[in-house]
CSV table of C-alpha atoms in Angstrom, one decimal:
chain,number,residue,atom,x,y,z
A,1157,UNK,CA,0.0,0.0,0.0
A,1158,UNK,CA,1.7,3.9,-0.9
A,1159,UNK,CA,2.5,5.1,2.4
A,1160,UNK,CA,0.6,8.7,1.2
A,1161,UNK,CA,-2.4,6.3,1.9
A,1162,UNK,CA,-3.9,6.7,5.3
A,1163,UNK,CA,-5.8,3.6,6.7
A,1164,UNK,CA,-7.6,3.5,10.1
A,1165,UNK,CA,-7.7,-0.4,11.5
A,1166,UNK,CA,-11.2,0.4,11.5
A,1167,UNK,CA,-11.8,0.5,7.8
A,1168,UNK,CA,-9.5,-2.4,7.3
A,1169,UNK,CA,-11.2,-4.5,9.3
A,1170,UNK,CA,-14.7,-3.8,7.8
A,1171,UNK,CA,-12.6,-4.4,4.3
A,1172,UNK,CA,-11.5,-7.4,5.6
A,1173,UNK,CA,-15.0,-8.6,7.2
A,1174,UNK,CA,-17.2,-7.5,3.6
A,1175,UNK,CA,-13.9,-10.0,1.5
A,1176,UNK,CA,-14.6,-12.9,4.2
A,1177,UNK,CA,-18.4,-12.3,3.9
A,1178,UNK,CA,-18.1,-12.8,0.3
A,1179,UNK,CA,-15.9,-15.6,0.0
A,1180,UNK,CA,-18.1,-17.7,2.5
A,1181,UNK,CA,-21.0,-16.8,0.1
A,1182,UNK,CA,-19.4,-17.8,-3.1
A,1183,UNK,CA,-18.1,-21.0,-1.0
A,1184,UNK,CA,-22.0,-21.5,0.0
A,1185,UNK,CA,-23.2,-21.2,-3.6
A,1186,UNK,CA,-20.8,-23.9,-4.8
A,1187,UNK,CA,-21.6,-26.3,-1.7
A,1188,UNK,CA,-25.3,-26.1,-2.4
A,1189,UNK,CA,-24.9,-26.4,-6.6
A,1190,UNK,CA,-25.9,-23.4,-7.0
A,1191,UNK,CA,-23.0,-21.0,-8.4
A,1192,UNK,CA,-24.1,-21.3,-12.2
A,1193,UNK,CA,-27.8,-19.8,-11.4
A,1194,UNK,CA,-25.6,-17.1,-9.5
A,1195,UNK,CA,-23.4,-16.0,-12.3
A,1196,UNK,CA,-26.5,-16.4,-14.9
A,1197,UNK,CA,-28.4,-13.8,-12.6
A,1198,UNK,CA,-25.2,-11.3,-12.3
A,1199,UNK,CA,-24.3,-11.7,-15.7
A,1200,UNK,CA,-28.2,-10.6,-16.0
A,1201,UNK,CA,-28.0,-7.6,-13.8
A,1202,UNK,CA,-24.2,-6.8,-15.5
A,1203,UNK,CA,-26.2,-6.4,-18.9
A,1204,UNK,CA,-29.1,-4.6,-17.8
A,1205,UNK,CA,-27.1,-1.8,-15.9
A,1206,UNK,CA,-24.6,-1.6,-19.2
A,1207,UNK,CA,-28.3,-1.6,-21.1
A,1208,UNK,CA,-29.3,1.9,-18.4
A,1209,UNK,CA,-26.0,3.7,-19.5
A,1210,UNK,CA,-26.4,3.0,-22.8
A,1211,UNK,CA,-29.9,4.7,-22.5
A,1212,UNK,CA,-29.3,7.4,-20.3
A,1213,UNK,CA,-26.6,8.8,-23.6
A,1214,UNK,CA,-29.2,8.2,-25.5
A,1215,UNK,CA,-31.8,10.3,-24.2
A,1216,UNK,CA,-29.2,13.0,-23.1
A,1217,UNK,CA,-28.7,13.2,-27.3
A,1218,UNK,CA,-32.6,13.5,-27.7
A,1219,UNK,CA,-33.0,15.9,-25.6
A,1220,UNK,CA,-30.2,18.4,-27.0
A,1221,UNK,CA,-30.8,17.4,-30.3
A,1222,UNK,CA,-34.5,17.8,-29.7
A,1223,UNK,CA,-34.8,14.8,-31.4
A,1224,UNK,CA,-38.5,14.7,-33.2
A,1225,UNK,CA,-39.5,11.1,-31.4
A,1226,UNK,CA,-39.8,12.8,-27.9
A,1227,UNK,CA,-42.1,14.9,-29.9
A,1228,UNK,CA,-44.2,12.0,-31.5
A,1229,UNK,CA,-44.3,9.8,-28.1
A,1230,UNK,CA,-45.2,13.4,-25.7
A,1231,UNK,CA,-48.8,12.8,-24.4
A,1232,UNK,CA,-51.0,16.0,-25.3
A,1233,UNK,CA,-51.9,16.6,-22.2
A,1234,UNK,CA,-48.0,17.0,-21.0
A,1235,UNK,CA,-46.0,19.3,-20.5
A,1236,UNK,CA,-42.4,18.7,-22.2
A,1237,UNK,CA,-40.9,19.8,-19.1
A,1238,UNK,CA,-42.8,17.5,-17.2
A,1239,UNK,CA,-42.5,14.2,-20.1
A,1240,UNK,CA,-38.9,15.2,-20.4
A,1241,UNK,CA,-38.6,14.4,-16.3
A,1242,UNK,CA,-40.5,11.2,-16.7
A,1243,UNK,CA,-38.2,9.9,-20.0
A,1244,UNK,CA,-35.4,10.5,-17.3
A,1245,UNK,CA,-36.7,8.5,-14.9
A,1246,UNK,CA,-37.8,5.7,-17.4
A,1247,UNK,CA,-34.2,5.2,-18.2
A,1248,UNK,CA,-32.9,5.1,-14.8
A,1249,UNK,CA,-35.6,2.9,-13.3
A,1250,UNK,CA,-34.5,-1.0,-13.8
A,1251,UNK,CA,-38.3,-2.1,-13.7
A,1252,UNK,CA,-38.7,-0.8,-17.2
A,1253,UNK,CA,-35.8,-2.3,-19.2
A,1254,UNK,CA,-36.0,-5.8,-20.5
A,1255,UNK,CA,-33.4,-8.7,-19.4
A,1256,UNK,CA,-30.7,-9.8,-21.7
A,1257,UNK,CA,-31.0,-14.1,-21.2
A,1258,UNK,CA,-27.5,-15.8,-22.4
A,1259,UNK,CA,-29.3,-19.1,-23.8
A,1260,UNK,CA,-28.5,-21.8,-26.6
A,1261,UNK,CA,-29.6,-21.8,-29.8
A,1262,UNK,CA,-27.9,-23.8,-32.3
A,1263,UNK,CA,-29.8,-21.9,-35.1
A,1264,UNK,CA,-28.8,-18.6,-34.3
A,1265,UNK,CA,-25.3,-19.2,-33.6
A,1266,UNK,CA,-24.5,-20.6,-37.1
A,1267,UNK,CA,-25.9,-17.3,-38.5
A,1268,UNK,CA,-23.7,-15.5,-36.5
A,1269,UNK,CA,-21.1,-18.2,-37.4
A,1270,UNK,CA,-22.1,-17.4,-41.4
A,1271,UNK,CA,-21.9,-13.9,-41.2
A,1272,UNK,CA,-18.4,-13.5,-39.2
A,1273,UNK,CA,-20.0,-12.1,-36.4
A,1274,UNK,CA,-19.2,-14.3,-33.7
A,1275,UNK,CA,-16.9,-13.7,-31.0
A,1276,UNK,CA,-14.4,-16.0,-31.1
A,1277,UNK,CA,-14.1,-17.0,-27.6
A,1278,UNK,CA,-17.8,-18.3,-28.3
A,1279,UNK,CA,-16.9,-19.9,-31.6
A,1280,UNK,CA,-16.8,-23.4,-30.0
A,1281,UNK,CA,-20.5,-22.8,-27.9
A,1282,UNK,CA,-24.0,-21.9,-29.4
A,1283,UNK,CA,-24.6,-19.2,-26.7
A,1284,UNK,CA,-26.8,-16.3,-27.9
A,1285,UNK,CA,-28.1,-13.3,-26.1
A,1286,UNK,CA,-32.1,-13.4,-26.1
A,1287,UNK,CA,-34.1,-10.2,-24.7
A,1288,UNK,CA,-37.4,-11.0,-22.4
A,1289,UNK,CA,-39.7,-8.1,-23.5
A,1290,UNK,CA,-42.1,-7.0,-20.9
A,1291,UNK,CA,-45.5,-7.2,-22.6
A,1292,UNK,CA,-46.5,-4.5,-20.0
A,1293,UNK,CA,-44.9,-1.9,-21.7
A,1294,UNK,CA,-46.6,1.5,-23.7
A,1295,UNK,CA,-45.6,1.7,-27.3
A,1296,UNK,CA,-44.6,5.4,-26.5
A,1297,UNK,CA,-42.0,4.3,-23.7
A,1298,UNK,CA,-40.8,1.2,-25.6
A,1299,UNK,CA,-39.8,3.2,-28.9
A,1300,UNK,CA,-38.2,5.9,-26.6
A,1301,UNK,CA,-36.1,3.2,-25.0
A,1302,UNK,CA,-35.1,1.6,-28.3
A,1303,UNK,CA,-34.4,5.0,-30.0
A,1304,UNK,CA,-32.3,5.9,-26.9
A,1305,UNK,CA,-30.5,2.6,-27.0
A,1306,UNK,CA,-29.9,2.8,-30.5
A,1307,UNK,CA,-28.2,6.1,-29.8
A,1308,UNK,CA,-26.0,5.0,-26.7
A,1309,UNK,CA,-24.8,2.3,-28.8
A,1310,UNK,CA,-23.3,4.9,-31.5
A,1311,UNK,CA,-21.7,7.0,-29.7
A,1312,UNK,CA,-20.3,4.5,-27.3
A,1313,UNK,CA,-18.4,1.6,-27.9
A,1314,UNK,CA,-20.7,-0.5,-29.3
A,1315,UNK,CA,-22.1,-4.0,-28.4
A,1316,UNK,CA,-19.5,-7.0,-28.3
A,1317,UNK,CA,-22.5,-9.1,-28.7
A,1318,UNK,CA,-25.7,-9.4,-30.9
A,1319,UNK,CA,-29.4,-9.0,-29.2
A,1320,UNK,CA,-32.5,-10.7,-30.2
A,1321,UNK,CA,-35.5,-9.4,-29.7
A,1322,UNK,CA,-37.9,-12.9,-30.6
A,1323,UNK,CA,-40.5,-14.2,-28.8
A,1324,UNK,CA,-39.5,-14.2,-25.1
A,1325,UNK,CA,-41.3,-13.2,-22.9
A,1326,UNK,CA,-41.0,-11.8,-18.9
A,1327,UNK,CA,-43.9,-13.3,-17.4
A,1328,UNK,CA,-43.1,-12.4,-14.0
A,1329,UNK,CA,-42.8,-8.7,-14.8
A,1330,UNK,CA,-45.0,-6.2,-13.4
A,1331,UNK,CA,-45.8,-2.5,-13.6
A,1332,UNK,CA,-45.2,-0.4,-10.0
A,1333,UNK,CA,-48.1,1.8,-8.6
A,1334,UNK,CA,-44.5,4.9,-8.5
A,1335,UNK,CA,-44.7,4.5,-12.8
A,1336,UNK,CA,-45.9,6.7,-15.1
A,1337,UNK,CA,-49.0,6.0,-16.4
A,1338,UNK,CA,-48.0,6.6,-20.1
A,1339,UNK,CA,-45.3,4.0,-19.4
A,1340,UNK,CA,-48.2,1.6,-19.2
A,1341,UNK,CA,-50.0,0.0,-22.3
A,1342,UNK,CA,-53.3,0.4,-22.3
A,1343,UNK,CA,-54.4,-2.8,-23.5
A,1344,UNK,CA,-52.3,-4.5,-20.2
A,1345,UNK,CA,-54.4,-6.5,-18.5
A,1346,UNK,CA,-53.2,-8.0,-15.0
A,1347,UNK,CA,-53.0,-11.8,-14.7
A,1348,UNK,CA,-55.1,-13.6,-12.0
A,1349,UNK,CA,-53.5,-14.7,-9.5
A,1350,UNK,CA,-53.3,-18.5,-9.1
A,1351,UNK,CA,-54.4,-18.7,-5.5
A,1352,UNK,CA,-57.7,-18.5,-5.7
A,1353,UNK,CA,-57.3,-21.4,-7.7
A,1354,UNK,CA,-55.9,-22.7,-4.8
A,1355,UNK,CA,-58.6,-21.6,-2.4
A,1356,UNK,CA,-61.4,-23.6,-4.6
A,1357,UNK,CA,-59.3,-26.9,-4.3
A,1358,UNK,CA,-58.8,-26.4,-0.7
A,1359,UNK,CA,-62.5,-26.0,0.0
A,1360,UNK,CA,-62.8,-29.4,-1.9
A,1361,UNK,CA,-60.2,-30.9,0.2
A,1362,UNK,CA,-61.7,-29.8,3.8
A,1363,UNK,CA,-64.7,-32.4,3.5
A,1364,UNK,CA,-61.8,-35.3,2.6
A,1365,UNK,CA,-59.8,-34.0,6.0
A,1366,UNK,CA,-63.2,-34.4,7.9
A,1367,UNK,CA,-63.8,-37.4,6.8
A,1368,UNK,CA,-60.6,-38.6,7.5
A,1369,UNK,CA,-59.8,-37.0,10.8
A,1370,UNK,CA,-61.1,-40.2,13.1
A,1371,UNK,CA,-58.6,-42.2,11.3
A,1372,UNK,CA,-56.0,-39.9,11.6
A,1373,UNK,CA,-56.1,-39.6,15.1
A,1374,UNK,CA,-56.1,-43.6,15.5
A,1375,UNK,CA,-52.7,-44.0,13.7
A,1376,UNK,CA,-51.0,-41.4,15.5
A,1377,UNK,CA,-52.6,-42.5,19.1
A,1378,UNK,CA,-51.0,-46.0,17.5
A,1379,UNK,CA,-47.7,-44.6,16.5
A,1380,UNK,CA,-47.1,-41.8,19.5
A,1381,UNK,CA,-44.3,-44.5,21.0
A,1382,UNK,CA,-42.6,-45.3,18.1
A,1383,UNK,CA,-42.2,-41.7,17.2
A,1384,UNK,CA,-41.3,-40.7,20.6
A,1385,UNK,CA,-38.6,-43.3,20.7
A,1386,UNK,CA,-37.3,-42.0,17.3
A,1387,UNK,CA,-37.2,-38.4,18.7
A,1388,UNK,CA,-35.3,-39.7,21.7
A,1389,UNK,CA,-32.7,-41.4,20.2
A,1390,UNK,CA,-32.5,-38.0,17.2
A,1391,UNK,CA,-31.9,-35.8,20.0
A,1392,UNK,CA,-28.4,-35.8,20.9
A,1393,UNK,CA,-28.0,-35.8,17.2
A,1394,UNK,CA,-29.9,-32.6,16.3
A,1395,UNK,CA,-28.1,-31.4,20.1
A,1396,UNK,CA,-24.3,-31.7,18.3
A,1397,UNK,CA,-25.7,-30.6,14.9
A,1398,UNK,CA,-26.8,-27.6,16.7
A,1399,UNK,CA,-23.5,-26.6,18.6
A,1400,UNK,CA,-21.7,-27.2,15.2
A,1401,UNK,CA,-23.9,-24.6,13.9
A,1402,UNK,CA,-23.4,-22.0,17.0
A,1403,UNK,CA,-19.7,-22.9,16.4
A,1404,UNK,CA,-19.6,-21.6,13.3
A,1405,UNK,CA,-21.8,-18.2,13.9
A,1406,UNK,CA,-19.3,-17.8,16.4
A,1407,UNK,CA,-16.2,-17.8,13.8
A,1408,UNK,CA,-18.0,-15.7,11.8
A,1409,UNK,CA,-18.4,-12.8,14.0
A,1410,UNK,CA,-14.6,-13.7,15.3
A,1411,UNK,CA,-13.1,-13.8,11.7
A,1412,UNK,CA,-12.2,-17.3,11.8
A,1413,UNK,CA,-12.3,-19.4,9.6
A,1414,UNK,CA,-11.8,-23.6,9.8
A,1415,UNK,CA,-11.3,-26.4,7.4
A,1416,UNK,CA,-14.7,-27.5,8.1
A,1417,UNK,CA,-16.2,-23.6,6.8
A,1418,UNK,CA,-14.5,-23.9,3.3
A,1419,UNK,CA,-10.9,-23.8,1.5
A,1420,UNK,CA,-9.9,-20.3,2.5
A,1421,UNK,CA,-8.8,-18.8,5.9
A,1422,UNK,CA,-8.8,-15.8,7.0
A,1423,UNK,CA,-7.7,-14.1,10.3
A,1424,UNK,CA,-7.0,-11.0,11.8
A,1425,UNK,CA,-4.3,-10.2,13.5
A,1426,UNK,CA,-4.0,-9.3,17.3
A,1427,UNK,CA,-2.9,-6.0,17.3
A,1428,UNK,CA,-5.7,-4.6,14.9
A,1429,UNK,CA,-8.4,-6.6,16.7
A,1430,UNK,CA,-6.8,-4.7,20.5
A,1431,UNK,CA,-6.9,-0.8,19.0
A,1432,UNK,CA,-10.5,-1.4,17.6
């Protein structure tokens, strides 16, 4: 470290606590077989806050260009100050732009294969970019976004990787009561909600659990020995799985880190840990 660098121990140690507290996650991920989703989902967010840059350009050009779409998409009963503030906050809300979804697709990657366009660490893989639209979406606001995008992606550096806009759709998407209501399409329509299906099966299912009750009672009057036996003999088990547990919480908060926590180690040293 330059020594015209000042460092409090304080600040070094909640350095050193936010690296341990990341590396136990990553560690966690992998235990569980769960990394890849983890790195599909940041690569996700990486693309979509690339995607809000790229915009924000954009719409800086419109705007001092007075480009004629912010014209076309302005509602009549707007203000341009007031649409102009709303555009801004379009293409800084995350809620409104599309995800980018890395996916295969054999087809698609042979066209980019064809036409010399594939990026030759992908050469060997049949990995193409696919965008989720979000059928929620105004015509005005979508055309805005695309016109900004396009923009961003000319004066910028430019995309290292081709986009499809196909099919896809984000189902899960849904517009916020804090939007603007031009941002929403008109002919959006808000999907039922699949618990009342729920509720009519359960209603269905109450005279079967009546019915049964008596029964139900009988076996576990039958098996309340057996089970009690069972819990008996799991208790000193669940007892040492428990202290392993409170073990570990207690490295955590102490920095510590065992063999039995994950492949890394980390400690800090005395001295730091006495002036804090």
């Amino acid at each position: 470290m330059p020594p015209s660098l000042e460092v409090y121990d304080t600040e070094l140690l909640k350095v050193i606590k936010q690296l341990h507290k990341s590396r136990r996650e990553i560690w966690k991920l992998k235990k569980e077989g769960k990394i890849d989703e983890h790195n599909k989902r940041q690569h996700i967010t990486s693309r979509r806050d690339q995607k809000m840059t790229r915009r924000r350009k954009g719409l800086q050009h419109m705007i001092f260009t007075q480009d004629s779409i912010l014209d076309d998409c302005r509602p009549e009963n707007m203000t341009r100050e007031v649409f102009i503030k709303d555009c801004e906050k379009a293409v800084n809300t995350a809620e409104v732009h599309s995800d980018e979804w890395s996916t295969e697709d054999e087809v698609l990657a042979n066209e980019e294969r064809n036409d010399n366009i594939r990026s030759g660490r992908l050469i060997s893989t049949n990995s193409v970019i696919k965008i989720h639209n979000k059928e929620w979406r105004s015509s005005r606001v979508k055309r805005i976004l695309f016109r900004a995008d396009e923009i961003g992606v000319s004066i910028g550096t430019g995309l290292s990787r081709k986009r499809y806009r196909l099919d896809d759709i984000d189902k899960k998407s849904r517009p916020t009561q804090d939007m603007a209501n031009w941002w929403i399409s008109s002919r959006w329509i808000e999907p039922e909600s699949d618990d009342d299906d729920d509720d009519e099966d359960n209603d269905g299912d109450n005279n079967d659990d009546d019915n049964n009750g008596n029964n139900d009672n009988n076996d576990d009057n039958n098996n309340g020995n057996g089970d009690n036996n069972d819990n008996g003999n799991n208790g000193n088990a669940d007892k040492n799985d428990g202290t392993n547990e409170e073990q570990n919480d207690d490295n955590n908060g102490n920095l510590e880190v065992d063999e039995h926590q994950g492949p890394f180690y980390l400690e800090v040293p005395v001295d730091i840990r006495r002036r804090t």
